[in-house]
Amino acid sequence: MTDDKADSCPETIAAAFGVASDPAFGAVAPPLYLSTTYEFAGFEQPRAYDYGRAGNPTRDLLAEAIAKLEGGAGAVITASGMAAVDLLVSRLPAGAQVVAPHDCYGGTIRLLKARAELGQIGLRLVDQADAGAFASALRERPRLVLVETPSNPLMRIVDIRSICTMAHEVQAEVAVDNTFLSPAIQQPLALGADYVIHSTTKYLNGHSDVIGGAVVAADAVQVEALRHWANVVGSTGAPFDAWLTLRGLRTLFPRMEWQQANAMAVAHYLESHAAVAKVHYPGLPSHAGHAVASRQQRGFGAMLSFELVGGIEAVKCFIAAVGCFTLAESLGGVESLVAHPATMTHADMGAEARALAGISDNLLRLSVGIEAEQDLIVGLGQGLAACGG
Ligand SMILES: *Cc1c(COP(=O)(O)O)cnc(C)c1O
């Protein structure tokens, strides 16, 4: 299904791609097709769709919208962000080398390590901001380089263009997980990446009520190969999930703009507070990745983390007293969340690996939502006051 918004500005694609394109009844909101199977027009006359695992009109509309927003040739919608990562990894030839960031999403590390332990891939985890370490990882001739920027939970920034240039010199493909920013803020394909991965669970859906993923490819041949593979392994997403995610996508741009304005205000507030030792937000000039982020992003996103002056006791007091922020994992929804990486999102890593990655016990991560800035500041202030600030 295509429509007249196909060549519009990104904001228009998000708001209106597929709107009023229903040939049957002129429905303004795109219809939800739940049917698993499709009638043939006649003997040996299949239509555009035959079976729901292979293709679904609702899912394809979402795929096309996300592909356009990322500037790709097409996309495959998967049942989760992890299924999106695995769509790329599981079709590598046996023993292929994969390079991933040492501080990438915990679920991604778990998946890569599991596949490496089964002998299916070789794995090198490196600090991609360290050009020397990255160059040495490339000497092992990887097939695939995974990138995450900003990283979780310290918001480290990696220069996508320079990673792609170096990787392409050794014929490695580059996939950027763009979950933390969304195409409203960062478009990795324009910076040279071959693939973009999303957990659409986060900003693209934006309402914390769907688990989903997407892989966008720059090249049409790769889109076809990925679509084929998603059908082979059966990892395509459900139509209702696609429909909800498309509805969430409608407001992506205003949500991101509002959320990152709130995040900037929160970052400034935290930076000036006596109970806070350090704020990790790429929008602050004090952040090591500020210059690169300013160059490759159209804003600084709505994820940040900060360290309390006190230790784990201060963390407990903060969490008990904080207002407006709900203690929960995940991110990217309209509601503000606070997480304690050491005991929640990054608990599996173990204390030693956390220390190496710079994830201290007094670190808290915020996903800043669309509430009123004033309420967010008041809520944080309550938490900080309780931990002796
Ligand atoms: C959440 C997340 C994933 C995994 O996505 P799911 O939808 O939870 O499977 C992958 N990468 C990043 C950066 C994430 O935040």
PDB file of C-alpha atoms in Angstrom, residues 21-133:
ATOM      1  CA  SER A  21      -5.601   5.008   1.381  1.00  0.00           C
ATOM      2  CA  ASP A  22      -8.372   2.436   1.927  1.00  0.00           C
ATOM      3  CA  PRO A  23      -9.888   1.562  -1.463  1.00  0.00           C
ATOM      4  CA  ALA A  24     -12.865  -0.324   0.013  1.00  0.00           C
ATOM      5  CA  PHE A  25     -14.557   2.263   2.268  1.00  0.00           C
ATOM      6  CA  GLY A  26     -12.298   5.294   2.329  1.00  0.00           C
ATOM      7  CA  ALA A  27     -11.336   4.712   5.958  1.00  0.00           C
ATOM      8  CA  VAL A  28      -9.079   7.543   7.143  1.00  0.00           C
ATOM      9  CA  ALA A  29      -7.184   5.422   9.686  1.00  0.00           C
ATOM     10  CA  PRO A  30      -5.555   2.519   7.816  1.00  0.00           C
ATOM     11  CA  PRO A  31      -7.510  -0.705   8.346  1.00  0.00           C
ATOM     12  CA  LEU A  32      -6.193  -3.534  10.504  1.00  0.00           C
ATOM     13  CA  TYR A  33      -5.943  -6.763   8.504  1.00  0.00           C
ATOM     14  CA  LEU A  34      -5.978  -9.716  10.895  1.00  0.00           C
ATOM     15  CA  SER A  35      -6.637 -12.453   8.335  1.00  0.00           C
ATOM     16  CA  THR A  36      -3.911 -15.078   8.247  1.00  0.00           C
ATOM     17  CA  THR A  37      -4.741 -16.173   4.716  1.00  0.00           C
ATOM     18  CA  TYR A  38      -5.878 -14.576   1.458  1.00  0.00           C
ATOM     19  CA  GLU A  39      -8.148 -15.812  -1.299  1.00  0.00           C
ATOM     20  CA  PHE A  40      -6.503 -16.533  -4.626  1.00  0.00           C
ATOM     21  CA  ALA A  41      -8.107 -14.669  -7.516  1.00  0.00           C
ATOM     22  CA  GLY A  42      -8.269 -18.012  -9.356  1.00  0.00           C
ATOM     23  CA  PHE A  43      -6.237 -21.109 -10.163  1.00  0.00           C
ATOM     24  CA  GLU A  44      -2.523 -20.158 -10.080  1.00  0.00           C
ATOM     25  CA  GLN A  45      -3.532 -16.540  -9.483  1.00  0.00           C
ATOM     26  CA  PRO A  46      -2.148 -15.417  -6.117  1.00  0.00           C
ATOM     27  CA  ARG A  47      -2.746 -11.813  -5.126  1.00  0.00           C
ATOM     28  CA  ALA A  48      -0.335  -9.454  -3.370  1.00  0.00           C
ATOM     29  CA  TYR A  49      -0.702 -11.465  -0.141  1.00  0.00           C
ATOM     30  CA  ASP A  50      -1.129 -15.176   0.437  1.00  0.00           C
ATOM     31  CA  TYR A  51      -0.154 -15.951   4.057  1.00  0.00           C
ATOM     32  CA  GLY A  52       0.275 -13.742   7.123  1.00  0.00           C
ATOM     33  CA  ARG A  53       3.730 -14.874   8.218  1.00  0.00           C
ATOM     34  CA  ALA A  54       5.147 -13.936   4.826  1.00  0.00           C
ATOM     35  CA  GLY A  55       3.258 -10.686   4.384  1.00  0.00           C
ATOM     36  CA  ASN A  56       0.495  -8.577   5.891  1.00  0.00           C
ATOM     37  CA  PRO A  57      -0.837  -5.224   4.594  1.00  0.00           C
ATOM     38  CA  THR A  58      -0.930  -3.559   8.030  1.00  0.00           C
ATOM     39  CA  ARG A  59       2.592  -4.685   8.890  1.00  0.00           C
ATOM     40  CA  ASP A  60       3.870  -3.656   5.467  1.00  0.00           C
ATOM     41  CA  LEU A  61       2.423  -0.168   5.893  1.00  0.00           C
ATOM     42  CA  LEU A  62       4.365   0.245   9.146  1.00  0.00           C
ATOM     43  CA  ALA A  63       7.499  -1.168   7.484  1.00  0.00           C
ATOM     44  CA  GLU A  64       7.218   1.295   4.635  1.00  0.00           C
ATOM     45  CA  ALA A  65       6.660   4.248   6.967  1.00  0.00           C
ATOM     46  CA  ILE A  66       9.694   3.380   9.129  1.00  0.00           C
ATOM     47  CA  ALA A  67      11.854   2.723   6.050  1.00  0.00           C
ATOM     48  CA  LYS A  68      10.956   6.152   4.664  1.00  0.00           C
ATOM     49  CA  LEU A  69      11.706   7.865   7.969  1.00  0.00           C
ATOM     50  CA  GLU A  70      15.125   6.180   8.088  1.00  0.00           C
ATOM     51  CA  GLY A  71      15.816   6.834   4.406  1.00  0.00           C
ATOM     52  CA  GLY A  72      16.090   3.108   3.641  1.00  0.00           C
ATOM     53  CA  ALA A  73      15.002   0.944   0.700  1.00  0.00           C
ATOM     54  CA  GLY A  74      12.614  -1.034   2.899  1.00  0.00           C
ATOM     55  CA  ALA A  75      12.135  -2.621   6.294  1.00  0.00           C
ATOM     56  CA  VAL A  76      11.074  -5.821   7.996  1.00  0.00           C
ATOM     57  CA  ILE A  77       8.863  -5.655  11.086  1.00  0.00           C
ATOM     58  CA  THR A  78       9.726  -8.240  13.717  1.00  0.00           C
ATOM     59  CA  ALA A  79       8.017  -9.472  16.884  1.00  0.00           C
ATOM     60  CA  SER A  80      10.558  -7.710  19.138  1.00  0.00           C
ATOM     61  CA  GLY A  81      13.721  -5.662  19.062  1.00  0.00           C
ATOM     62  CA  MET A  82      15.685  -8.810  19.890  1.00  0.00           C
ATOM     63  CA  ALA A  83      14.133 -10.570  16.887  1.00  0.00           C
ATOM     64  CA  ALA A  84      15.315  -7.618  14.783  1.00  0.00           C
ATOM     65  CA  VAL A  85      18.904  -7.993  16.004  1.00  0.00           C
ATOM     66  CA  ASP A  86      18.732 -11.744  15.454  1.00  0.00           C
ATOM     67  CA  LEU A  87      17.324 -11.321  11.955  1.00  0.00           C
ATOM     68  CA  LEU A  88      20.701  -9.888  10.967  1.00  0.00           C
ATOM     69  CA  VAL A  89      22.865 -12.142  13.123  1.00  0.00           C
ATOM     70  CA  SER A  90      21.178 -15.485  12.443  1.00  0.00           C
ATOM     71  CA  ARG A  91      21.607 -15.309   8.688  1.00  0.00           C
ATOM     72  CA  LEU A  92      25.375 -14.821   8.860  1.00  0.00           C
ATOM     73  CA  PRO A  93      27.397 -17.767   7.529  1.00  0.00           C
ATOM     74  CA  ALA A  94      28.685 -20.161  10.215  1.00  0.00           C
ATOM     75  CA  GLY A  95      31.665 -18.764  12.100  1.00  0.00           C
ATOM     76  CA  ALA A  96      31.277 -15.206  10.803  1.00  0.00           C
ATOM     77  CA  GLN A  97      32.861 -12.607  13.047  1.00  0.00           C
ATOM     78  CA  VAL A  98      30.656  -9.963  14.724  1.00  0.00           C
ATOM     79  CA  VAL A  99      31.970  -6.804  16.386  1.00  0.00           C
ATOM     80  CA  ALA A 100      29.701  -5.183  18.967  1.00  0.00           C
ATOM     81  CA  PRO A 101      30.083  -2.403  21.549  1.00  0.00           C
ATOM     82  CA  HIS A 102      31.293  -3.578  24.973  1.00  0.00           C
ATOM     83  CA  ASP A 103      28.473  -1.589  26.553  1.00  0.00           C
ATOM     84  CA  CYS A 104      25.609  -2.494  24.211  1.00  0.00           C
ATOM     85  CA  TYR A 105      22.056  -3.378  25.256  1.00  0.00           C
ATOM     86  CA  GLY A 106      22.088  -6.307  27.712  1.00  0.00           C
ATOM     87  CA  GLY A 107      19.697  -8.425  25.639  1.00  0.00           C
ATOM     88  CA  THR A 108      21.910  -7.953  22.583  1.00  0.00           C
ATOM     89  CA  ILE A 109      25.028  -9.045  24.489  1.00  0.00           C
ATOM     90  CA  ARG A 110      23.134 -12.091  25.813  1.00  0.00           C
ATOM     91  CA  LEU A 111      22.028 -13.037  22.291  1.00  0.00           C
ATOM     92  CA  LEU A 112      25.489 -12.572  20.762  1.00  0.00           C
ATOM     93  CA  LYS A 113      27.192 -14.519  23.557  1.00  0.00           C
ATOM     94  CA  ALA A 114      24.655 -17.351  23.240  1.00  0.00           C
ATOM     95  CA  ARG A 115      25.228 -17.625  19.492  1.00  0.00           C
ATOM     96  CA  ALA A 116      28.995 -17.434  20.009  1.00  0.00           C
ATOM     97  CA  GLU A 117      28.864 -20.207  22.647  1.00  0.00           C
ATOM     98  CA  LEU A 118      27.000 -22.410  20.161  1.00  0.00           C
ATOM     99  CA  GLY A 119      29.856 -21.818  17.738  1.00  0.00           C
ATOM    100  CA  GLN A 120      27.599 -20.003  15.271  1.00  0.00           C
ATOM    101  CA  ILE A 121      29.478 -16.692  15.266  1.00  0.00           C
ATOM    102  CA  GLY A 122      32.768 -15.274  16.466  1.00  0.00           C
ATOM    103  CA  LEU A 123      32.335 -12.307  18.791  1.00  0.00           C
ATOM    104  CA  ARG A 124      34.502  -9.326  19.662  1.00  0.00           C
ATOM    105  CA  LEU A 125      33.174  -6.769  22.155  1.00  0.00           C
ATOM    106  CA  VAL A 126      35.081  -3.472  21.945  1.00  0.00           C
ATOM    107  CA  ASP A 127      34.939   0.125  23.040  1.00  0.00           C
ATOM    108  CA  GLN A 128      34.110   1.620  19.637  1.00  0.00           C
ATOM    109  CA  ALA A 129      35.005   5.118  20.795  1.00  0.00           C
ATOM    110  CA  ASP A 130      38.605   3.833  21.069  1.00  0.00           C
ATOM    111  CA  ALA A 131      39.789   4.000  17.440  1.00  0.00           C
ATOM    112  CA  GLY A 132      42.829   1.792  18.141  1.00  0.00           C
ATOM    113  CA  ALA A 133      40.766  -0.972  19.746  1.00  0.00           C
TER     114      ALA A 133
END
